[in-house]
Short mmCIF file of C-alpha atoms in Angstrom, two decimals:
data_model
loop_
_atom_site.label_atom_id
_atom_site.label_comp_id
_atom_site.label_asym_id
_atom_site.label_seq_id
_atom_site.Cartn_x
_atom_site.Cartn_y
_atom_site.Cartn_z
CA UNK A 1 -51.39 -78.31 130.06
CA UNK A 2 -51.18 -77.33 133.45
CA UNK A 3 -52.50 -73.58 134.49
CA UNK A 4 -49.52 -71.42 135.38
CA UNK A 5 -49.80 -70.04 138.96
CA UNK A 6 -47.52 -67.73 140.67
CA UNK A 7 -45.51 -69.16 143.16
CA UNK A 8 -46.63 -68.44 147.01
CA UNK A 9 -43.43 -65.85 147.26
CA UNK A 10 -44.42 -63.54 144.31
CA UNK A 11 -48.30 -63.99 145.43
CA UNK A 12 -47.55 -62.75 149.00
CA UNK A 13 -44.58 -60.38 147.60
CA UNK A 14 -46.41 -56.76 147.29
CA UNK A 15 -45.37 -53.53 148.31
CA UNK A 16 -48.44 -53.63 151.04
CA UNK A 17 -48.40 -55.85 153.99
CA UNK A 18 -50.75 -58.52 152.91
CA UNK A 19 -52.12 -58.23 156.47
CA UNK A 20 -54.47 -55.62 158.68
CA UNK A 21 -53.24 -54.13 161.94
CA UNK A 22 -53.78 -51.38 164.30
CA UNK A 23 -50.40 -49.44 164.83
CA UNK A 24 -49.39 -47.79 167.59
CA UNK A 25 -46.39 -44.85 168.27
CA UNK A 26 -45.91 -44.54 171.48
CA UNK A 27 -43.90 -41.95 172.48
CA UNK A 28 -42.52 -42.57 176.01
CA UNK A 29 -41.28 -45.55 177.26
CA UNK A 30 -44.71 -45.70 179.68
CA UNK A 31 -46.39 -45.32 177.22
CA UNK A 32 -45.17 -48.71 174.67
CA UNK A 33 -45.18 -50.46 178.19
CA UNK A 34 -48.85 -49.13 178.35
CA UNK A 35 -50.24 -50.51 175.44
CA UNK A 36 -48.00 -53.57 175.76
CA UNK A 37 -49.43 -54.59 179.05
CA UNK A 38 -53.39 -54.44 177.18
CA UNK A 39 -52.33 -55.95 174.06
CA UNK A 40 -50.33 -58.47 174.97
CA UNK A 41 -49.74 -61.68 173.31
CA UNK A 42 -51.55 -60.20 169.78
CA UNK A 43 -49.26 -57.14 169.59
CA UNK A 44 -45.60 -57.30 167.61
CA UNK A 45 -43.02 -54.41 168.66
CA UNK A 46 -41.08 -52.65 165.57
CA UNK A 47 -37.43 -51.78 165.85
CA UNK A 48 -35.56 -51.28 162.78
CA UNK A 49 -38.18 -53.76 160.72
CA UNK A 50 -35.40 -55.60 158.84
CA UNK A 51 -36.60 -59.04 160.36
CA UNK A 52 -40.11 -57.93 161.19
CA UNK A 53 -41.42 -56.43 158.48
CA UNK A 54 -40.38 -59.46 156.19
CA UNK A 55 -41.76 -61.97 158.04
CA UNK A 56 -45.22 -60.02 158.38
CA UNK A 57 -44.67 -59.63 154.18
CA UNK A 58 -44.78 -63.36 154.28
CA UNK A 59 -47.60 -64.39 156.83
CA UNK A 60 -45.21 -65.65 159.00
CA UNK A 61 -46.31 -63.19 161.78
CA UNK A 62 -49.39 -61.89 161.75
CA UNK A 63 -49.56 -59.55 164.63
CA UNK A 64 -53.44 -57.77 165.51
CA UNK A 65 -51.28 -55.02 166.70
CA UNK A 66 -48.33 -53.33 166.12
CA UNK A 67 -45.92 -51.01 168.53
CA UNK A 68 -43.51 -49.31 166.48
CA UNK A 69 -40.86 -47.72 169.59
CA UNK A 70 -38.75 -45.76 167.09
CA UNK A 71 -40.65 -42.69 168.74
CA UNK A 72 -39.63 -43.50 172.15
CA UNK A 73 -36.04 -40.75 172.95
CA UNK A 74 -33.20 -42.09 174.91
CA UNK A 75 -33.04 -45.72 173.47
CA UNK A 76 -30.34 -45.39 171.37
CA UNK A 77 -26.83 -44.82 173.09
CA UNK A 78 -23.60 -46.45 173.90
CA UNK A 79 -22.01 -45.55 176.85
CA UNK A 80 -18.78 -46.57 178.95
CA UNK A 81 -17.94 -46.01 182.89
CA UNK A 82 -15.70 -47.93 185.15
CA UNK A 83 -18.44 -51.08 185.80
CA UNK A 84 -19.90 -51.35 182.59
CA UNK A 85 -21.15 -50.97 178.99
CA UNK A 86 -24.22 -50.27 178.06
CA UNK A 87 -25.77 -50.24 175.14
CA UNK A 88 -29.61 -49.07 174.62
CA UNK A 89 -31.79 -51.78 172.27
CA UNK A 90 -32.65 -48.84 169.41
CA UNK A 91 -28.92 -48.67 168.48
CA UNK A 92 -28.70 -49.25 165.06
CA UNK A 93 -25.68 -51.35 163.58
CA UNK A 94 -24.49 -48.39 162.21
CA UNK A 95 -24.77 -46.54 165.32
CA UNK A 96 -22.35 -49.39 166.76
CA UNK A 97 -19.62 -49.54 163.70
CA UNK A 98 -19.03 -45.73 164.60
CA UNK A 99 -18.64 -46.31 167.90
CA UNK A 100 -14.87 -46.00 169.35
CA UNK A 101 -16.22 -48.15 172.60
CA UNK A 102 -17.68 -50.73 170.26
CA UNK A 103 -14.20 -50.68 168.23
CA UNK A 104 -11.75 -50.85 171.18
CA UNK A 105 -13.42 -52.17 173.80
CA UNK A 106 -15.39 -54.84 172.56
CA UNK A 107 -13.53 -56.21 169.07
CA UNK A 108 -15.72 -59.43 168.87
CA UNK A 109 -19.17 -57.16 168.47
CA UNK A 110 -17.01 -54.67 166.50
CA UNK A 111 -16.32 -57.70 163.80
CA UNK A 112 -19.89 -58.91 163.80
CA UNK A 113 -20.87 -55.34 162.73
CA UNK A 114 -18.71 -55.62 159.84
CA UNK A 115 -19.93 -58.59 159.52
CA UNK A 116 -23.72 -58.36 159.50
CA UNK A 117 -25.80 -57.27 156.08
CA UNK A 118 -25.35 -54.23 154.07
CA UNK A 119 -24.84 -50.20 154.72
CA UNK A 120 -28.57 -49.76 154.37
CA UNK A 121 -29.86 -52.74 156.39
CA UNK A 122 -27.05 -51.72 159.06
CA UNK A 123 -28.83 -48.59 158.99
CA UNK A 124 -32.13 -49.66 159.69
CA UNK A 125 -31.40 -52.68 162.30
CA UNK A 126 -30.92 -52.49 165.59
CA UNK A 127 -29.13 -54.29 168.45
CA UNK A 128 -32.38 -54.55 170.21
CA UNK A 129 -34.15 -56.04 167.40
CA UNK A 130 -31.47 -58.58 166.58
CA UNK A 131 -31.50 -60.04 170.06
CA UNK A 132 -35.35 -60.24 170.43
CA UNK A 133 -35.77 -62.00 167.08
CA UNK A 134 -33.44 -64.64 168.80
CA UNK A 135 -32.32 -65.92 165.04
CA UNK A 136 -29.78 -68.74 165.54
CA UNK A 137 -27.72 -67.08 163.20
CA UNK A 138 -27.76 -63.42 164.89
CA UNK A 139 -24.49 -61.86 164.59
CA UNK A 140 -25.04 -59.95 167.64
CA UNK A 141 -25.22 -63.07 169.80
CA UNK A 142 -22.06 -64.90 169.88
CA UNK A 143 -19.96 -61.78 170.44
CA UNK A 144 -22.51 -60.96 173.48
CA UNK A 145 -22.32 -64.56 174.88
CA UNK A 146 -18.52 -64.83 174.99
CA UNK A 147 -18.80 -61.32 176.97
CA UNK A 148 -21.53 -62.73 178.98
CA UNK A 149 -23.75 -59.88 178.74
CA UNK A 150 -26.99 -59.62 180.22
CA UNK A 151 -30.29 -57.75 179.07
CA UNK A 152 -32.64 -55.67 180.72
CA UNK A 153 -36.09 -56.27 180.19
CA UNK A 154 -39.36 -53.66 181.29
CA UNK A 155 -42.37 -54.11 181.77
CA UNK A 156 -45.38 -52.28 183.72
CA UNK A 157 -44.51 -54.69 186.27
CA UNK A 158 -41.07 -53.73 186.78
CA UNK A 159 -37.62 -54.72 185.67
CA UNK A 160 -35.78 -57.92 184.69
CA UNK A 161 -31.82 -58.58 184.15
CA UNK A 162 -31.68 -61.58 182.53
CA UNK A 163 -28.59 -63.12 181.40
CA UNK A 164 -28.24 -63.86 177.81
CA UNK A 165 -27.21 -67.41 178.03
CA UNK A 166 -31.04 -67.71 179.78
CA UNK A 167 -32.82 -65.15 177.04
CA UNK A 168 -32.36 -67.52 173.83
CA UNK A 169 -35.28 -70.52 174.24
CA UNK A 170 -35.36 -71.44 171.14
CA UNK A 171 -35.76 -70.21 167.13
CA UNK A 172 -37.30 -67.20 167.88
CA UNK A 173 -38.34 -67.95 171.14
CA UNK A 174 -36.83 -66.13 174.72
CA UNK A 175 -37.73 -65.16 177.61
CA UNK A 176 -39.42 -62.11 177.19
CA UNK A 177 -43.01 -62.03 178.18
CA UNK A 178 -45.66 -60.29 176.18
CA UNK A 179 -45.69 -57.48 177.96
CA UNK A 180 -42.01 -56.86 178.30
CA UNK A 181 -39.56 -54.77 175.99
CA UNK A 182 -35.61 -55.38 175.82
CA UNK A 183 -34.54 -51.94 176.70
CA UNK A 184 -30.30 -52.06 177.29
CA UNK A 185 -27.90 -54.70 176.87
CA UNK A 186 -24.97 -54.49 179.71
CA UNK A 187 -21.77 -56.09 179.48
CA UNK A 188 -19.66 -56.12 182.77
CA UNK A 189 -16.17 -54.53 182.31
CA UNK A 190 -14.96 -58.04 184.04
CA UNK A 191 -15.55 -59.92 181.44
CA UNK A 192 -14.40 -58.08 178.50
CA UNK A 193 -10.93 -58.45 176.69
CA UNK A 194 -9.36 -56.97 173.56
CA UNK A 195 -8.69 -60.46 172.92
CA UNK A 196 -11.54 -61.73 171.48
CA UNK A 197 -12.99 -61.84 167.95
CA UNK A 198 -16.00 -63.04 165.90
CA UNK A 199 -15.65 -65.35 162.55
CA UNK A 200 -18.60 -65.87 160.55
CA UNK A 201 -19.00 -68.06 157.54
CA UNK A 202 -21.88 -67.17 154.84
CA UNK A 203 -22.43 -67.56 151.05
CA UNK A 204 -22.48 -64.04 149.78
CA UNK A 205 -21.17 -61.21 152.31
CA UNK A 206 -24.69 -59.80 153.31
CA UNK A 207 -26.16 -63.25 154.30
CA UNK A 208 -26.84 -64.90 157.14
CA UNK A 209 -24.55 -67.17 158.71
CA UNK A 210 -23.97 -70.59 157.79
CA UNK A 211 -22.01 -70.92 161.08
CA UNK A 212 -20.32 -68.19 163.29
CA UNK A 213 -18.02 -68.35 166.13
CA UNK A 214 -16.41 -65.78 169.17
CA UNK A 215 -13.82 -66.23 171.22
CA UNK A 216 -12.51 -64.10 174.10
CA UNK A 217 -9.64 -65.05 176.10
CA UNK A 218 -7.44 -63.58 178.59
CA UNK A 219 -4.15 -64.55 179.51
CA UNK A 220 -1.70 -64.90 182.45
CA UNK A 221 1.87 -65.84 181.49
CA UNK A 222 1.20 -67.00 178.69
CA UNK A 223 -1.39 -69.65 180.02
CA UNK A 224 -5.56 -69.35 178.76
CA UNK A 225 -6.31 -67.78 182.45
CA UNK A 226 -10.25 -67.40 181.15
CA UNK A 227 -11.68 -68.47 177.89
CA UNK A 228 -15.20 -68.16 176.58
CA UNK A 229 -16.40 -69.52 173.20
CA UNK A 230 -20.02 -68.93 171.69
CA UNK A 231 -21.11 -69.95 168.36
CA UNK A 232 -24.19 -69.32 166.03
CA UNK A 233 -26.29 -71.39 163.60
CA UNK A 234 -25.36 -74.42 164.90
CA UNK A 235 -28.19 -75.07 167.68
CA UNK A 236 -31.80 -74.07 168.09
CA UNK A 237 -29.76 -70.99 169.87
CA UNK A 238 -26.91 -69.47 169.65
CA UNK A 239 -24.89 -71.58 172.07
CA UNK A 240 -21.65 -71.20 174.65
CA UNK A 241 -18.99 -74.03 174.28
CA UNK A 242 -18.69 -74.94 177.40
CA UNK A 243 -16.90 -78.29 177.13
CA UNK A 244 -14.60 -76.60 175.09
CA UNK A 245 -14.02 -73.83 177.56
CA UNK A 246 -13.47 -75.72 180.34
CA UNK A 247 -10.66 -77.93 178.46
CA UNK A 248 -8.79 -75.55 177.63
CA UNK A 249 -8.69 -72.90 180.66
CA UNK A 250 -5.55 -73.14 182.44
CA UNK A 251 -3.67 -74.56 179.16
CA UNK A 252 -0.85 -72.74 177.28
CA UNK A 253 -1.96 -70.27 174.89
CA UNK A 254 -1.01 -72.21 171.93
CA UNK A 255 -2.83 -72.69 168.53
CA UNK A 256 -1.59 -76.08 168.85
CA UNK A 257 -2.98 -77.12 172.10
CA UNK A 258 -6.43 -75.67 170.94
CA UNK A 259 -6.41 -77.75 168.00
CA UNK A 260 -5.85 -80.73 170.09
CA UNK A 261 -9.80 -79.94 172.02
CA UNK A 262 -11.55 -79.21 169.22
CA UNK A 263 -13.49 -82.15 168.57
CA UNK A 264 -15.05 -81.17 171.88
CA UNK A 265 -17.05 -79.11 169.93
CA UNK A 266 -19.18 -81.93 169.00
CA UNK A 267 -20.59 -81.96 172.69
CA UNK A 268 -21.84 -78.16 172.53
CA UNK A 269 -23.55 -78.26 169.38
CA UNK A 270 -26.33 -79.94 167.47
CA UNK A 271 -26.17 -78.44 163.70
CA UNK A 272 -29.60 -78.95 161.38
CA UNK A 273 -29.54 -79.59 157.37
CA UNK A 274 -31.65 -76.55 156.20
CA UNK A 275 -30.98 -74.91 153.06
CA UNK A 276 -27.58 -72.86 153.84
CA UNK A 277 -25.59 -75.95 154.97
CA UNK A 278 -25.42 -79.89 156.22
CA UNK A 279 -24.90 -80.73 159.76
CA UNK A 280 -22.05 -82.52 158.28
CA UNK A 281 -20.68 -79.13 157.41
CA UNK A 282 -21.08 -77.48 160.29
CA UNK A 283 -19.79 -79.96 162.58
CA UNK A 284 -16.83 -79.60 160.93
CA UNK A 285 -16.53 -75.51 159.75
CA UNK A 286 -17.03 -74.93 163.80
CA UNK A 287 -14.10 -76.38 164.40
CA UNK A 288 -12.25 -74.46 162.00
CA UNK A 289 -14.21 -71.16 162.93
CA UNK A 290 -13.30 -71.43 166.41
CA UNK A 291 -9.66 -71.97 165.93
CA UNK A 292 -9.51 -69.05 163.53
CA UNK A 293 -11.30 -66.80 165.95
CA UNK A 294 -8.78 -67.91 168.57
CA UNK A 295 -5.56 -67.00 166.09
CA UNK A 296 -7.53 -63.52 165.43
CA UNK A 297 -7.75 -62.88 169.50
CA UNK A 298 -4.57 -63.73 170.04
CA UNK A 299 -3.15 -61.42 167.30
CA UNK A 300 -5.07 -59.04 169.22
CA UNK A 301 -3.57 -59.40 172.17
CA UNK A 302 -0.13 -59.25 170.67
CA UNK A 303 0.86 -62.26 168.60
CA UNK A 304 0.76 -65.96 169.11
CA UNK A 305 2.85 -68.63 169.01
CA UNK A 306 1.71 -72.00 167.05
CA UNK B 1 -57.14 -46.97 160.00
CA UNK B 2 -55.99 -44.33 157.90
CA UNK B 3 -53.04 -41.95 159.11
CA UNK B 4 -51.86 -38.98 157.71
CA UNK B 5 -48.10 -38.66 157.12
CA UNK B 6 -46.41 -35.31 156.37
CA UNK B 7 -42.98 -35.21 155.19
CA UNK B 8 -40.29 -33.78 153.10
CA UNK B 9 -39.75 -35.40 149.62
CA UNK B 10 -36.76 -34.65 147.34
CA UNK B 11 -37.07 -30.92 149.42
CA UNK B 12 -40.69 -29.94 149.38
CA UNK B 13 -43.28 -30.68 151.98
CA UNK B 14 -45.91 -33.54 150.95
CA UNK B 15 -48.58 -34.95 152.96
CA UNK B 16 -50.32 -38.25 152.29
CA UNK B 17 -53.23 -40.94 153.41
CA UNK B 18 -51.99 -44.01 154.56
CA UNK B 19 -52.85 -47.45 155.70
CA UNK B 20 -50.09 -49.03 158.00
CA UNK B 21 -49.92 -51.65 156.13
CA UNK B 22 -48.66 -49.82 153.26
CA UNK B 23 -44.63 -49.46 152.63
CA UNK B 24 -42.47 -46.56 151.84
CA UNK B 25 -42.17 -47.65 148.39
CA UNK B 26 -45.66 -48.57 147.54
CA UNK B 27 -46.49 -44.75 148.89
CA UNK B 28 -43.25 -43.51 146.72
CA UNK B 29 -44.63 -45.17 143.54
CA UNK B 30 -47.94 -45.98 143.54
CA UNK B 31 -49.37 -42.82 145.27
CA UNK B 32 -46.77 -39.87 144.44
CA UNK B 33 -46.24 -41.22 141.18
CA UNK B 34 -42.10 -41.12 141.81
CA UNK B 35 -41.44 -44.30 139.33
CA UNK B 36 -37.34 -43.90 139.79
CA UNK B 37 -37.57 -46.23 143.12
CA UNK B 38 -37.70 -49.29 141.82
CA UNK B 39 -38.97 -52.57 143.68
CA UNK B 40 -37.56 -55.89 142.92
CA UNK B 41 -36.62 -58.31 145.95
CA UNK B 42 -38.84 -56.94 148.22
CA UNK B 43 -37.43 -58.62 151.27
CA UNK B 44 -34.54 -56.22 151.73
CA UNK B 45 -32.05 -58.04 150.31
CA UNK B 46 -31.43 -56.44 146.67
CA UNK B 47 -31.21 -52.25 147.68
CA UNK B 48 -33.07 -51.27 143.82
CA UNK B 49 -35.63 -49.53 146.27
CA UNK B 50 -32.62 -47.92 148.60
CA UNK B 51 -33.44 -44.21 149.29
CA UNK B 52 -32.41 -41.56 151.73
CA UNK B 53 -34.22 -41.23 155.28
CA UNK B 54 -32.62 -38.35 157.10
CA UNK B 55 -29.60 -38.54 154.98
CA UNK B 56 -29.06 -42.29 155.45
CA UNK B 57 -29.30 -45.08 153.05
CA UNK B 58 -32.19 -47.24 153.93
CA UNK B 59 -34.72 -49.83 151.72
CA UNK B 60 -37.92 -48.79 150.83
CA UNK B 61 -39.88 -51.86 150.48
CA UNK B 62 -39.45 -52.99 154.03
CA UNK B 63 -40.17 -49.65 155.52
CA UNK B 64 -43.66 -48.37 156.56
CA UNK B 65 -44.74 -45.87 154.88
CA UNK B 66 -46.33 -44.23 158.52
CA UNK B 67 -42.84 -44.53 159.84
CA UNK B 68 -41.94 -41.62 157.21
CA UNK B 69 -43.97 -39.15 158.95
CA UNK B 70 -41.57 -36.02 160.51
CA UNK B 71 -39.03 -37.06 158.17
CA UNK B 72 -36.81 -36.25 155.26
CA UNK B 73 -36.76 -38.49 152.08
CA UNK B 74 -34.61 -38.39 149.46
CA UNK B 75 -35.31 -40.67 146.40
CA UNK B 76 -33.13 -40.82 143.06
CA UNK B 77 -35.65 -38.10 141.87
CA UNK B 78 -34.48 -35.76 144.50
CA UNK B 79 -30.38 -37.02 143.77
CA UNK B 80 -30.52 -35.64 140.45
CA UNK B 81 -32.82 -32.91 140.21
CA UNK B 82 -29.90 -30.31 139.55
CA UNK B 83 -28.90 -32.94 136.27
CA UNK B 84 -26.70 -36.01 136.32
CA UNK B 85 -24.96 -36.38 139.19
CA UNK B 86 -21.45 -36.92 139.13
CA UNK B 87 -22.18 -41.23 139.56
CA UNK B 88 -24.61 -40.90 136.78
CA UNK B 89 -22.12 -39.52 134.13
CA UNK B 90 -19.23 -41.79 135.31
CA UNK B 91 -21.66 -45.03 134.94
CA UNK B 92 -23.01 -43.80 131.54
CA UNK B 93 -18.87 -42.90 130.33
CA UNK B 94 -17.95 -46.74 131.93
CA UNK B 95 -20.81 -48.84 130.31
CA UNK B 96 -21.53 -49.60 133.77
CA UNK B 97 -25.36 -49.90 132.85
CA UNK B 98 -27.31 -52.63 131.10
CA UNK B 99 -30.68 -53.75 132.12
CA UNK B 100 -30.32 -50.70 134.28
CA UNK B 101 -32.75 -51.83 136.99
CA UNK B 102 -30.58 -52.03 140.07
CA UNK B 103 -29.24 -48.30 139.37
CA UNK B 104 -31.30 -46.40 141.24
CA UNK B 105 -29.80 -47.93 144.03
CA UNK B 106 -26.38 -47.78 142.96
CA UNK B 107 -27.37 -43.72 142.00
CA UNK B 108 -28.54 -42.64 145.95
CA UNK B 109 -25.87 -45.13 147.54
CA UNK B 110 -23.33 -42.69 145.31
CA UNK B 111 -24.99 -39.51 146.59
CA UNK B 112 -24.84 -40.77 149.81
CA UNK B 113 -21.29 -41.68 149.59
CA UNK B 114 -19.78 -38.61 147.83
CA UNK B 115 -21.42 -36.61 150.95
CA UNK B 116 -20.55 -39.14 153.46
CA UNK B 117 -16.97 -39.98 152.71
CA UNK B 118 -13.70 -37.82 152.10
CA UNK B 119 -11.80 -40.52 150.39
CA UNK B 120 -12.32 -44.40 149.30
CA UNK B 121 -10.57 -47.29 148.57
CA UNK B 122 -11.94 -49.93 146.44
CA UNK B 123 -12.34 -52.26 149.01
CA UNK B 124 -14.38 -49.92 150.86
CA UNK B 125 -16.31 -49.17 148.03
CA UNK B 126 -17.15 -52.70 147.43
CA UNK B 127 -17.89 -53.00 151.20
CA UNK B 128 -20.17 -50.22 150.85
CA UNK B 129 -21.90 -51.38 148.24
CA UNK B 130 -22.30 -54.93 148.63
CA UNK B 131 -26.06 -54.77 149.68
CA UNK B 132 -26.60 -53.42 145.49
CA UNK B 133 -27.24 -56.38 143.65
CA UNK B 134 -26.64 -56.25 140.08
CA UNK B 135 -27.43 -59.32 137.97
CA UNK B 136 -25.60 -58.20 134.48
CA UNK B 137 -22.69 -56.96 135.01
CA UNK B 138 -20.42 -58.13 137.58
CA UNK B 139 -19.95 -55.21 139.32
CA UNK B 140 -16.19 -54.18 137.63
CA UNK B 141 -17.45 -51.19 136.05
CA UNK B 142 -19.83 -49.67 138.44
CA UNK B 143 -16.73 -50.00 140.97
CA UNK B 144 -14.78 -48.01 137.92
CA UNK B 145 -17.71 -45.33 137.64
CA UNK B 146 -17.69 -44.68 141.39
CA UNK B 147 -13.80 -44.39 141.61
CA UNK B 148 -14.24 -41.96 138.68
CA UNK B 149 -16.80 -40.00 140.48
CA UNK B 150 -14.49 -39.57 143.39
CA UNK B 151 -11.87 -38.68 141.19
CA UNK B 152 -14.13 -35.77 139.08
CA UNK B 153 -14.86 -33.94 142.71
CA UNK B 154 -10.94 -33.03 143.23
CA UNK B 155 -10.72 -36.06 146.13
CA UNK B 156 -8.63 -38.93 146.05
CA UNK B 157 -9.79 -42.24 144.93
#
């Protein structure tokens, strides 16, 4: 008879972090970049935890040092002029479904909210922390692609804004250097339109995505004057559709002409198996997630024909 | 290295030795003896270990205990320390309980929502309480026992 063992989840599963590290609070901006810039490449920073904390439960980080910059004031705003949004990296989820900017102005983020986890993670995640984990399945990221937002990035060095069609590398790679923090995400009034919406597809409501898909289009008599799709969970990043895009800008603004580009799709995307879906599948549900997101922005901006 | 956190628990002022390794709940439990949390995913997916952090529903056993410090916690303890609360008696007077293991959650997210919200549908209800798991009983009579609890405090359901 074989010895019964527990299985590596319940072995690692404990309410202590099965790991040792030094932890930090900085409480000034100068202060995380600080310890950043001497820590470097062994030090983890801690947002909202909902991603980081789990994957130090299960060894999958194992950080020497950890920065928690929930102490740090002034990260955590949303705020409108003329030029721009901007939207500081501690902002919770919550922070963002109660936002009236989030709501009108930017319905594609406002949907991925709704979309993404339960009340309690919503409370603890932030916007921040979602884009630095650079999941392929991050809710934030198609919605901020198809606005083609860009992130600002600190360090003791100075100040990056990197676009966020350059940030994503890989799974859970970017472009932010070990001693750099995302501080804002800023989204150009330009290229922002009520009509645009997020579609996700996932097993149970607070899971991640099996595939996801924004849209954002404007319109000029009735013809697709500017159209930008992103979709998540179906490459090593969440990716822009440009094939897609560029087929269907100056075309009427009609379900039935979208339809007719889908399969374009295929060009933009290379889905994995893993254990929430085929490739198979999401070849195929991106197609159909796309053209819903299309019907929802064009509802939004008044109706659509077929 | 150990830190010292000081905090306010269910409305009095506690202060406590911690590693940083160590999460909320294992602190909660293990050290303050508050058994009512209870821990059962662990990978904050489940909500049995959801308390109150400055008046807002958050999970336990993916919070560090050191990030507690200068802050108010509220734990199903603290909920009903007055007697049942109103989402208490409506789950016991729906059978909304069996193995009973998820309801702590279920008990702070009510607290939480009673304060929180002037009115509910069911749909929003459902929405705000999809991130309780409960394995035994499908969910139709904890919806009831909420609706009922909204009803009991004079506001609409």
């Amino acid at each position: 008879m074989s010895e019964v063992r527990p299985v590596p989840l319940n072995l690692r599963n404990s309410r202590i972090l099965p790991i040792r590290f030094e932890y930090y609070e900085p409480t000034s901006l100068d202060e995380a970049l600080e310890l950043l810039d001497k820590l470097g490449e062994e030090a983890k920073v801690l947002a909202g935890g909902t991603d980081l904390i789990v994957k130090m439960k299960m060894r999958a980080l194992e950080p020497k040092h950890l920065i928690n910059l929930k102490r740090i004031p002034n990260l955590n705003y949303i705020v409108s002029d003329s030029e721009s949004i901007r939207i500081g990296a501690l902002t919770t989820w919550s922070d963002l479904e109660k936002s009236d900017i989030v709501k009108n102005e930017l319905p594609a983020l406002y949907d991925a909210v709704k979309a993404m986890g339960s009340l309690q993670i919503r409370n603890m995640a932030t916007l921040g922390g979602n884009i630095c984990n650079a999941s392929p399945a991050a809710d934030s990221a198609p919605p901020l692609l198809v606005y083609d937002a860009k992130v600002k990035v600190v360090s003791k060095q100075g100040v990056r804004v990197i676009p966020l069609t350059e940030f994503f590398l890989g799974p859970g790679v970017t472009a932010l250097r070990s001693n750099e923090v995302l501080t804002e995400v800023v989204i150009d009034k330009h290229n922002v339109s009520v009509g645009s919406a997020f579609v996700k597809i996932s097993r149970v409501a607070t899971d991640l995505a099996i595939a996801s898909a924004a849209v954002m289009i404007k319109l000029k008599d009735g013809i697709l004057e500017d159209v930008k799709i992103a979709l998540g969970s179906v490459a090593p990043t969440p990716v822009r559709a440009k094939s897609l895009e560029a087929a269907l800008v100056g075309r009427p603004a009609k379900l039935e002409e979208v339809k007719q580009y889908l399969n374009l799709l295929e060009k933009d995307i290379k889905p994995i198996d893993d254990v929430r879906g085929t490739a198979w599948y999401r070849r195929e549900v991106s197609k159909v997630l796309v053209y819903d997101a299309f019907l929802k922005a064009l509802n939004r901006l008044g109706g659509c024909s077929l | 290295m150990k830190r010292v956190v000081r905090f306010k628990l269910n409305g009095e002022y506690v202060e406590a030795e911690v590693e940083p390794n160590e999460l909320l709940i294992n602190l909660l439990r293990d050290k303050l003896h508050l058994t009512g949390t209870k821990y059962v995913c662990g990978i904050g997916e489940c909500g049995a270990c959801t308390v109150l952090i400055d008046g807002k529903p958050v999970l336990s056993c993916i919070t560090l205990a050191v990030d507690v410090n200068g802050k108010e916690v509220v734990t199903v303890e603290g909920v009903s320390k007055d007697g049942l609360t109103p989402v208490q008696e409506a789950l016991m007077e729906e059978g909304a309980i069996q193995c009973g293991y998820c309801l702590p959650g279920f008990v702070v997210m009510g607290e939480y929502l009673l304060k929180e919200r002037m009115e509910v549908s069911e749909e929003e209800l459902r929405e705000a309480l999809r991130g309780n798991l409960c394995r035994c009983t499908g969910y139709v009579n904890i919806v009831k026992a909420f609706k009922k609890a909204f009803e009991k405090r004079g506001l609409k359901s």
